[in-house]
Amino acid sequence: MGEFLLKPRVHFGQGALATLNQLSATRVLLVTDKAMVKFGLAQRATELLQRQGADCQVWDDIASDPDIETVAHGMQLMNARYPDLVVALGGGSVIDAAKAVIYTQRRARPELARPRFVAVPTTSGTGSEVTAFSVVKAGAEKLVLVDEHMLPDIAILDPALAASVPPAITADTGMDVLCHALEAYVSRQASDFTDALAEKVVELVFSWLPACWRQGDNLEAREKMHNASCMAGMAFTNASLGITHSLAHALGGMFRIPHGRANALLMAGVVAWNADYTGQCDTFAARRYARLAHKLGLPASSTYQGVTSLLVAIQTLKEAMQMPAGIRDAGVDVNNG
Ligand SMILES: NC(=O)c1ccc[n+]([C@@H]2O[C@H](COP(=O)([O-])OP(=O)(O)OC[C@H]3O[C@@H](n4cnc5c(N)ncnc54)[C@H](O)[C@@H]3O)[C@@H](O)[C@H]2O)c1
Ligand SMILES: [Zn+2]
């Protein structure tokens, strides 16, 4: 017996941001960060939200990898105004901060009505706009909150919002998308539903991520990666993730490596480990990786050859985007955490 949860409503495509002006609300809390202010995106969102007469408060100091103190500050803002609509505009860090605030308010004040929640991702990476997870830092540790009540009611995927993402962050976040799909695909909780999403995501990433990296304002490529990121989120929120993510949270929390880059550094090693690549190479995961390689049109006449093809494809993708090969190349001094 299985289960596949489908939420939220997803508006996608160029111009989708304009959906914000159809939302009626009295008091809005716009959760965002300084980059969104700098690129004028926070201003655009505020203008759209105000067209229906809403009173919009902007909370724009979310840093990457939000921590418990950030969430506590968000709670103060919530308790001062009781917004009926929360809009998160930013990368996974911004969306996760908003989710953690909603989670905490529900825990602390269960008698209050949950505000409507809209997530507008500006990176193509975490898929947080459709997942029941939020990652919050406590010191050097990354905690993962899991609760369906954090799922947004609406996700808005406008690829133009990702056009300003610089190449290194495009690479990091894009590899996060690939990692979500790979981990969902070899999960014991994978199903026909999550497989369909993961297979499409992997195809989209290998086809379009290098184009996004080379030319950030290629909106066709951005749209493909934005959709892929969201679909990967749908896959992993249902199938769950694997040890790349467990290790990446530890590595990222301790050495401040961006989430997607940590995954990219660990991914090939975990694929090889899961597949028992240097042993029999005949595990459940090995067969799944080989199937994926076959679906991608890569050489896969045996399980071993399929896994090899996938490993080569991952390596080639990283090299095409000039990503660091190993943990040391990423500037980590393992003796000095
Ligand atoms: N909730 C989930 O399901 C889930 C899944 C994976 C990762 N995460 C968490 O999400 C966080 C990472 O999110 P992320 O990878 O999206 O990075 P991020 O949100 O930390 O953003 C990275 C950087 O990119 C900037 N940025 C964002 N959008 C931009 C744009 N359009 N133009 C220019 N700059 C822009 C940000 O200001 C920031 O400096 C981590 O804390 C990670 O643990 C959550
Ligand atoms: Zn991730």
JSON list of N, CA and C in Angstrom, two decimals, residues 86-129:
[
{"chain": "A", "resi": 86, "resn": "VAL", "atom": "N", "xyz": [1.00, 34.83, 4.20]},
{"chain": "A", "resi": 86, "resn": "VAL", "atom": "CA", "xyz": [2.46, 34.87, 4.25]},
{"chain": "A", "resi": 86, "resn": "VAL", "atom": "C", "xyz": [2.97, 34.49, 2.86]},
{"chain": "A", "resi": 87, "resn": "VAL", "atom": "N", "xyz": [3.82, 35.36, 2.29]},
{"chain": "A", "resi": 87, "resn": "VAL", "atom": "CA", "xyz": [4.40, 35.07, 0.98]},
{"chain": "A", "resi": 87, "resn": "VAL", "atom": "C", "xyz": [5.91, 34.96, 1.15]},
{"chain": "A", "resi": 88, "resn": "ALA", "atom": "N", "xyz": [6.47, 33.83, 0.76]},
{"chain": "A", "resi": 88, "resn": "ALA", "atom": "CA", "xyz": [7.93, 33.66, 0.81]},
{"chain": "A", "resi": 88, "resn": "ALA", "atom": "C", "xyz": [8.47, 33.82, -0.59]},
{"chain": "A", "resi": 89, "resn": "LEU", "atom": "N", "xyz": [9.33, 34.80, -0.79]},
{"chain": "A", "resi": 89, "resn": "LEU", "atom": "CA", "xyz": [9.92, 35.09, -2.10]},
{"chain": "A", "resi": 89, "resn": "LEU", "atom": "C", "xyz": [11.44, 34.97, -1.98]},
{"chain": "A", "resi": 90, "resn": "GLY", "atom": "N", "xyz": [12.01, 33.88, -2.49]},
{"chain": "A", "resi": 90, "resn": "GLY", "atom": "CA", "xyz": [13.46, 33.72, -2.39]},
{"chain": "A", "resi": 90, "resn": "GLY", "atom": "C", "xyz": [13.85, 32.28, -2.66]},
{"chain": "A", "resi": 91, "resn": "GLY", "atom": "N", "xyz": [15.09, 31.96, -2.29]},
{"chain": "A", "resi": 91, "resn": "GLY", "atom": "CA", "xyz": [15.58, 30.59, -2.45]},
{"chain": "A", "resi": 91, "resn": "GLY", "atom": "C", "xyz": [15.05, 29.71, -1.33]},
{"chain": "A", "resi": 92, "resn": "GLY", "atom": "N", "xyz": [15.61, 28.51, -1.25]},
{"chain": "A", "resi": 92, "resn": "GLY", "atom": "CA", "xyz": [15.17, 27.56, -0.23]},
{"chain": "A", "resi": 92, "resn": "GLY", "atom": "C", "xyz": [15.31, 28.13, 1.18]},
{"chain": "A", "resi": 93, "resn": "SER", "atom": "N", "xyz": [16.32, 28.96, 1.40]},
{"chain": "A", "resi": 93, "resn": "SER", "atom": "CA", "xyz": [16.51, 29.51, 2.75]},
{"chain": "A", "resi": 93, "resn": "SER", "atom": "C", "xyz": [15.33, 30.37, 3.17]},
{"chain": "A", "resi": 94, "resn": "VAL", "atom": "N", "xyz": [14.87, 31.22, 2.27]},
{"chain": "A", "resi": 94, "resn": "VAL", "atom": "CA", "xyz": [13.74, 32.10, 2.59]},
{"chain": "A", "resi": 94, "resn": "VAL", "atom": "C", "xyz": [12.46, 31.27, 2.79]},
{"chain": "A", "resi": 95, "resn": "ILE", "atom": "N", "xyz": [12.23, 30.35, 1.88]},
{"chain": "A", "resi": 95, "resn": "ILE", "atom": "CA", "xyz": [11.00, 29.54, 1.97]},
{"chain": "A", "resi": 95, "resn": "ILE", "atom": "C", "xyz": [11.02, 28.70, 3.25]},
{"chain": "A", "resi": 96, "resn": "ASP", "atom": "N", "xyz": [12.20, 28.14, 3.57]},
{"chain": "A", "resi": 96, "resn": "ASP", "atom": "CA", "xyz": [12.29, 27.32, 4.79]},
{"chain": "A", "resi": 96, "resn": "ASP", "atom": "C", "xyz": [12.10, 28.16, 6.05]},
{"chain": "A", "resi": 97, "resn": "ALA", "atom": "N", "xyz": [12.60, 29.40, 6.03]},
{"chain": "A", "resi": 97, "resn": "ALA", "atom": "CA", "xyz": [12.40, 30.28, 7.20]},
{"chain": "A", "resi": 97, "resn": "ALA", "atom": "C", "xyz": [10.91, 30.53, 7.41]},
{"chain": "A", "resi": 98, "resn": "ALA", "atom": "N", "xyz": [10.20, 30.84, 6.32]},
{"chain": "A", "resi": 98, "resn": "ALA", "atom": "CA", "xyz": [8.76, 31.09, 6.43]},
{"chain": "A", "resi": 98, "resn": "ALA", "atom": "C", "xyz": [8.03, 29.84, 6.92]},
{"chain": "A", "resi": 99, "resn": "LYS", "atom": "N", "xyz": [8.44, 28.69, 6.38]},
{"chain": "A", "resi": 99, "resn": "LYS", "atom": "CA", "xyz": [7.79, 27.44, 6.80]},
{"chain": "A", "resi": 99, "resn": "LYS", "atom": "C", "xyz": [8.01, 27.19, 8.30]},
{"chain": "A", "resi": 100, "resn": "ALA", "atom": "N", "xyz": [9.24, 27.42, 8.75]},
{"chain": "A", "resi": 100, "resn": "ALA", "atom": "CA", "xyz": [9.55, 27.15, 10.16]},
{"chain": "A", "resi": 100, "resn": "ALA", "atom": "C", "xyz": [8.77, 28.09, 11.07]},
{"chain": "A", "resi": 101, "resn": "VAL", "atom": "N", "xyz": [8.54, 29.32, 10.61]},
{"chain": "A", "resi": 101, "resn": "VAL", "atom": "CA", "xyz": [7.75, 30.26, 11.41]},
{"chain": "A", "resi": 101, "resn": "VAL", "atom": "C", "xyz": [6.30, 29.78, 11.49]},
{"chain": "A", "resi": 102, "resn": "ILE", "atom": "N", "xyz": [5.76, 29.32, 10.37]},
{"chain": "A", "resi": 102, "resn": "ILE", "atom": "CA", "xyz": [4.38, 28.81, 10.35]},
{"chain": "A", "resi": 102, "resn": "ILE", "atom": "C", "xyz": [4.26, 27.57, 11.26]},
{"chain": "A", "resi": 103, "resn": "TYR", "atom": "N", "xyz": [5.28, 26.71, 11.17]},
{"chain": "A", "resi": 103, "resn": "TYR", "atom": "CA", "xyz": [5.31, 25.50, 12.00]},
{"chain": "A", "resi": 103, "resn": "TYR", "atom": "C", "xyz": [5.32, 25.88, 13.48]},
{"chain": "A", "resi": 104, "resn": "THR", "atom": "N", "xyz": [6.19, 26.84, 13.82]},
{"chain": "A", "resi": 104, "resn": "THR", "atom": "CA", "xyz": [6.35, 27.20, 15.24]},
{"chain": "A", "resi": 104, "resn": "THR", "atom": "C", "xyz": [5.09, 27.88, 15.77]},
{"chain": "A", "resi": 105, "resn": "GLN", "atom": "N", "xyz": [4.49, 28.73, 14.93]},
{"chain": "A", "resi": 105, "resn": "GLN", "atom": "CA", "xyz": [3.27, 29.40, 15.39]},
{"chain": "A", "resi": 105, "resn": "GLN", "atom": "C", "xyz": [2.16, 28.37, 15.65]},
{"chain": "A", "resi": 106, "resn": "ARG", "atom": "N", "xyz": [2.07, 27.40, 14.79]},
{"chain": "A", "resi": 106, "resn": "ARG", "atom": "CA", "xyz": [1.04, 26.37, 14.95]},
{"chain": "A", "resi": 106, "resn": "ARG", "atom": "C", "xyz": [1.25, 25.58, 16.24]},
{"chain": "A", "resi": 107, "resn": "ARG", "atom": "N", "xyz": [2.55, 25.32, 16.54]},
{"chain": "A", "resi": 107, "resn": "ARG", "atom": "CA", "xyz": [2.87, 24.59, 17.77]},
{"chain": "A", "resi": 107, "resn": "ARG", "atom": "C", "xyz": [2.57, 25.44, 19.01]},
{"chain": "A", "resi": 108, "resn": "ALA", "atom": "N", "xyz": [2.99, 26.73, 18.92]},
{"chain": "A", "resi": 108, "resn": "ALA", "atom": "CA", "xyz": [2.89, 27.58, 20.10]},
{"chain": "A", "resi": 108, "resn": "ALA", "atom": "C", "xyz": [1.48, 28.11, 20.30]},
{"chain": "A", "resi": 109, "resn": "ARG", "atom": "N", "xyz": [0.76, 28.37, 19.18]},
{"chain": "A", "resi": 109, "resn": "ARG", "atom": "CA", "xyz": [-0.57, 28.98, 19.28]},
{"chain": "A", "resi": 109, "resn": "ARG", "atom": "C", "xyz": [-1.57, 28.20, 18.42]},
{"chain": "A", "resi": 110, "resn": "PRO", "atom": "N", "xyz": [-1.87, 26.97, 18.80]},
{"chain": "A", "resi": 110, "resn": "PRO", "atom": "CA", "xyz": [-2.74, 26.14, 17.95]},
{"chain": "A", "resi": 110, "resn": "PRO", "atom": "C", "xyz": [-4.14, 26.72, 17.76]},
{"chain": "A", "resi": 111, "resn": "GLU", "atom": "N", "xyz": [-4.54, 27.65, 18.64]},
{"chain": "A", "resi": 111, "resn": "GLU", "atom": "CA", "xyz": [-5.88, 28.23, 18.53]},
{"chain": "A", "resi": 111, "resn": "GLU", "atom": "C", "xyz": [-5.99, 29.23, 17.37]},
{"chain": "A", "resi": 112, "resn": "LEU", "atom": "N", "xyz": [-4.83, 29.71, 16.87]},
{"chain": "A", "resi": 112, "resn": "LEU", "atom": "CA", "xyz": [-4.86, 30.70, 15.79]},
{"chain": "A", "resi": 112, "resn": "LEU", "atom": "C", "xyz": [-5.08, 30.04, 14.43]},
{"chain": "A", "resi": 113, "resn": "ALA", "atom": "N", "xyz": [-5.80, 30.75, 13.55]},
{"chain": "A", "resi": 113, "resn": "ALA", "atom": "CA", "xyz": [-5.98, 30.24, 12.18]},
{"chain": "A", "resi": 113, "resn": "ALA", "atom": "C", "xyz": [-4.64, 30.32, 11.46]},
{"chain": "A", "resi": 114, "resn": "ARG", "atom": "N", "xyz": [-4.31, 29.29, 10.70]},
{"chain": "A", "resi": 114, "resn": "ARG", "atom": "CA", "xyz": [-3.05, 29.32, 9.95]},
{"chain": "A", "resi": 114, "resn": "ARG", "atom": "C", "xyz": [-3.22, 30.31, 8.80]},
{"chain": "A", "resi": 115, "resn": "PRO", "atom": "N", "xyz": [-2.24, 31.23, 8.61]},
{"chain": "A", "resi": 115, "resn": "PRO", "atom": "CA", "xyz": [-2.35, 32.14, 7.47]},
{"chain": "A", "resi": 115, "resn": "PRO", "atom": "C", "xyz": [-2.22, 31.38, 6.16]},
{"chain": "A", "resi": 116, "resn": "ARG", "atom": "N", "xyz": [-2.81, 31.92, 5.09]},
{"chain": "A", "resi": 116, "resn": "ARG", "atom": "CA", "xyz": [-2.58, 31.32, 3.79]},
{"chain": "A", "resi": 116, "resn": "ARG", "atom": "C", "xyz": [-1.09, 31.49, 3.46]},
{"chain": "A", "resi": 117, "resn": "PHE", "atom": "N", "xyz": [-0.53, 30.52, 2.77]},
{"chain": "A", "resi": 117, "resn": "PHE", "atom": "CA", "xyz": [0.92, 30.53, 2.57]},
{"chain": "A", "resi": 117, "resn": "PHE", "atom": "C", "xyz": [1.24, 30.32, 1.09]},
{"chain": "A", "resi": 118, "resn": "VAL", "atom": "N", "xyz": [1.99, 31.27, 0.54]},
{"chain": "A", "resi": 118, "resn": "VAL", "atom": "CA", "xyz": [2.36, 31.21, -0.88]},
{"chain": "A", "resi": 118, "resn": "VAL", "atom": "C", "xyz": [3.88, 31.21, -0.99]},
{"chain": "A", "resi": 119, "resn": "ALA", "atom": "N", "xyz": [4.43, 30.27, -1.73]},
{"chain": "A", "resi": 119, "resn": "ALA", "atom": "CA", "xyz": [5.89, 30.20, -1.90]},
{"chain": "A", "resi": 119, "resn": "ALA", "atom": "C", "xyz": [6.26, 30.52, -3.35]},
{"chain": "A", "resi": 120, "resn": "VAL", "atom": "N", "xyz": [7.24, 31.43, -3.48]},
{"chain": "A", "resi": 120, "resn": "VAL", "atom": "CA", "xyz": [7.69, 31.85, -4.81]},
{"chain": "A", "resi": 120, "resn": "VAL", "atom": "C", "xyz": [9.20, 31.64, -4.89]},
{"chain": "A", "resi": 121, "resn": "PRO", "atom": "N", "xyz": [9.64, 30.48, -5.39]},
{"chain": "A", "resi": 121, "resn": "PRO", "atom": "CA", "xyz": [11.09, 30.22, -5.43]},
{"chain": "A", "resi": 121, "resn": "PRO", "atom": "C", "xyz": [11.81, 31.10, -6.45]},
{"chain": "A", "resi": 122, "resn": "THR", "atom": "N", "xyz": [13.01, 31.53, -6.08]},
{"chain": "A", "resi": 122, "resn": "THR", "atom": "CA", "xyz": [13.83, 32.33, -7.00]},
{"chain": "A", "resi": 122, "resn": "THR", "atom": "C", "xyz": [15.13, 31.61, -7.34]},
{"chain": "A", "resi": 123, "resn": "THR", "atom": "N", "xyz": [15.33, 30.43, -6.76]},
{"chain": "A", "resi": 123, "resn": "THR", "atom": "CA", "xyz": [16.40, 29.54, -7.22]},
{"chain": "A", "resi": 123, "resn": "THR", "atom": "C", "xyz": [15.70, 28.29, -7.76]},
{"chain": "A", "resi": 124, "resn": "SER", "atom": "N", "xyz": [16.38, 27.56, -8.63]},
{"chain": "A", "resi": 124, "resn": "SER", "atom": "CA", "xyz": [15.84, 26.28, -9.09]},
{"chain": "A", "resi": 124, "resn": "SER", "atom": "C", "xyz": [16.65, 25.21, -8.38]},
{"chain": "A", "resi": 125, "resn": "GLY", "atom": "N", "xyz": [16.20, 24.85, -7.17]},
{"chain": "A", "resi": 125, "resn": "GLY", "atom": "CA", "xyz": [17.05, 23.95, -6.38]},
{"chain": "A", "resi": 125, "resn": "GLY", "atom": "C", "xyz": [16.30, 23.08, -5.41]},
{"chain": "A", "resi": 126, "resn": "THR", "atom": "N", "xyz": [15.80, 23.69, -4.35]},
{"chain": "A", "resi": 126, "resn": "THR", "atom": "CA", "xyz": [15.34, 22.87, -3.23]},
{"chain": "A", "resi": 126, "resn": "THR", "atom": "C", "xyz": [13.98, 22.22, -3.46]},
{"chain": "A", "resi": 127, "resn": "GLY", "atom": "N", "xyz": [13.13, 22.84, -4.26]},
{"chain": "A", "resi": 127, "resn": "GLY", "atom": "CA", "xyz": [11.76, 22.34, -4.39]},
{"chain": "A", "resi": 127, "resn": "GLY", "atom": "C", "xyz": [10.96, 22.58, -3.11]},
{"chain": "A", "resi": 128, "resn": "SER", "atom": "N", "xyz": [11.50, 23.41, -2.23]},
{"chain": "A", "resi": 128, "resn": "SER", "atom": "CA", "xyz": [10.87, 23.62, -0.92]},
{"chain": "A", "resi": 128, "resn": "SER", "atom": "C", "xyz": [9.42, 24.10, -1.04]},
{"chain": "A", "resi": 129, "resn": "GLU", "atom": "N", "xyz": [9.09, 24.71, -2.20]},
{"chain": "A", "resi": 129, "resn": "GLU", "atom": "CA", "xyz": [7.72, 25.22, -2.39]},
{"chain": "A", "resi": 129, "resn": "GLU", "atom": "C", "xyz": [6.67, 24.10, -2.40]}
]
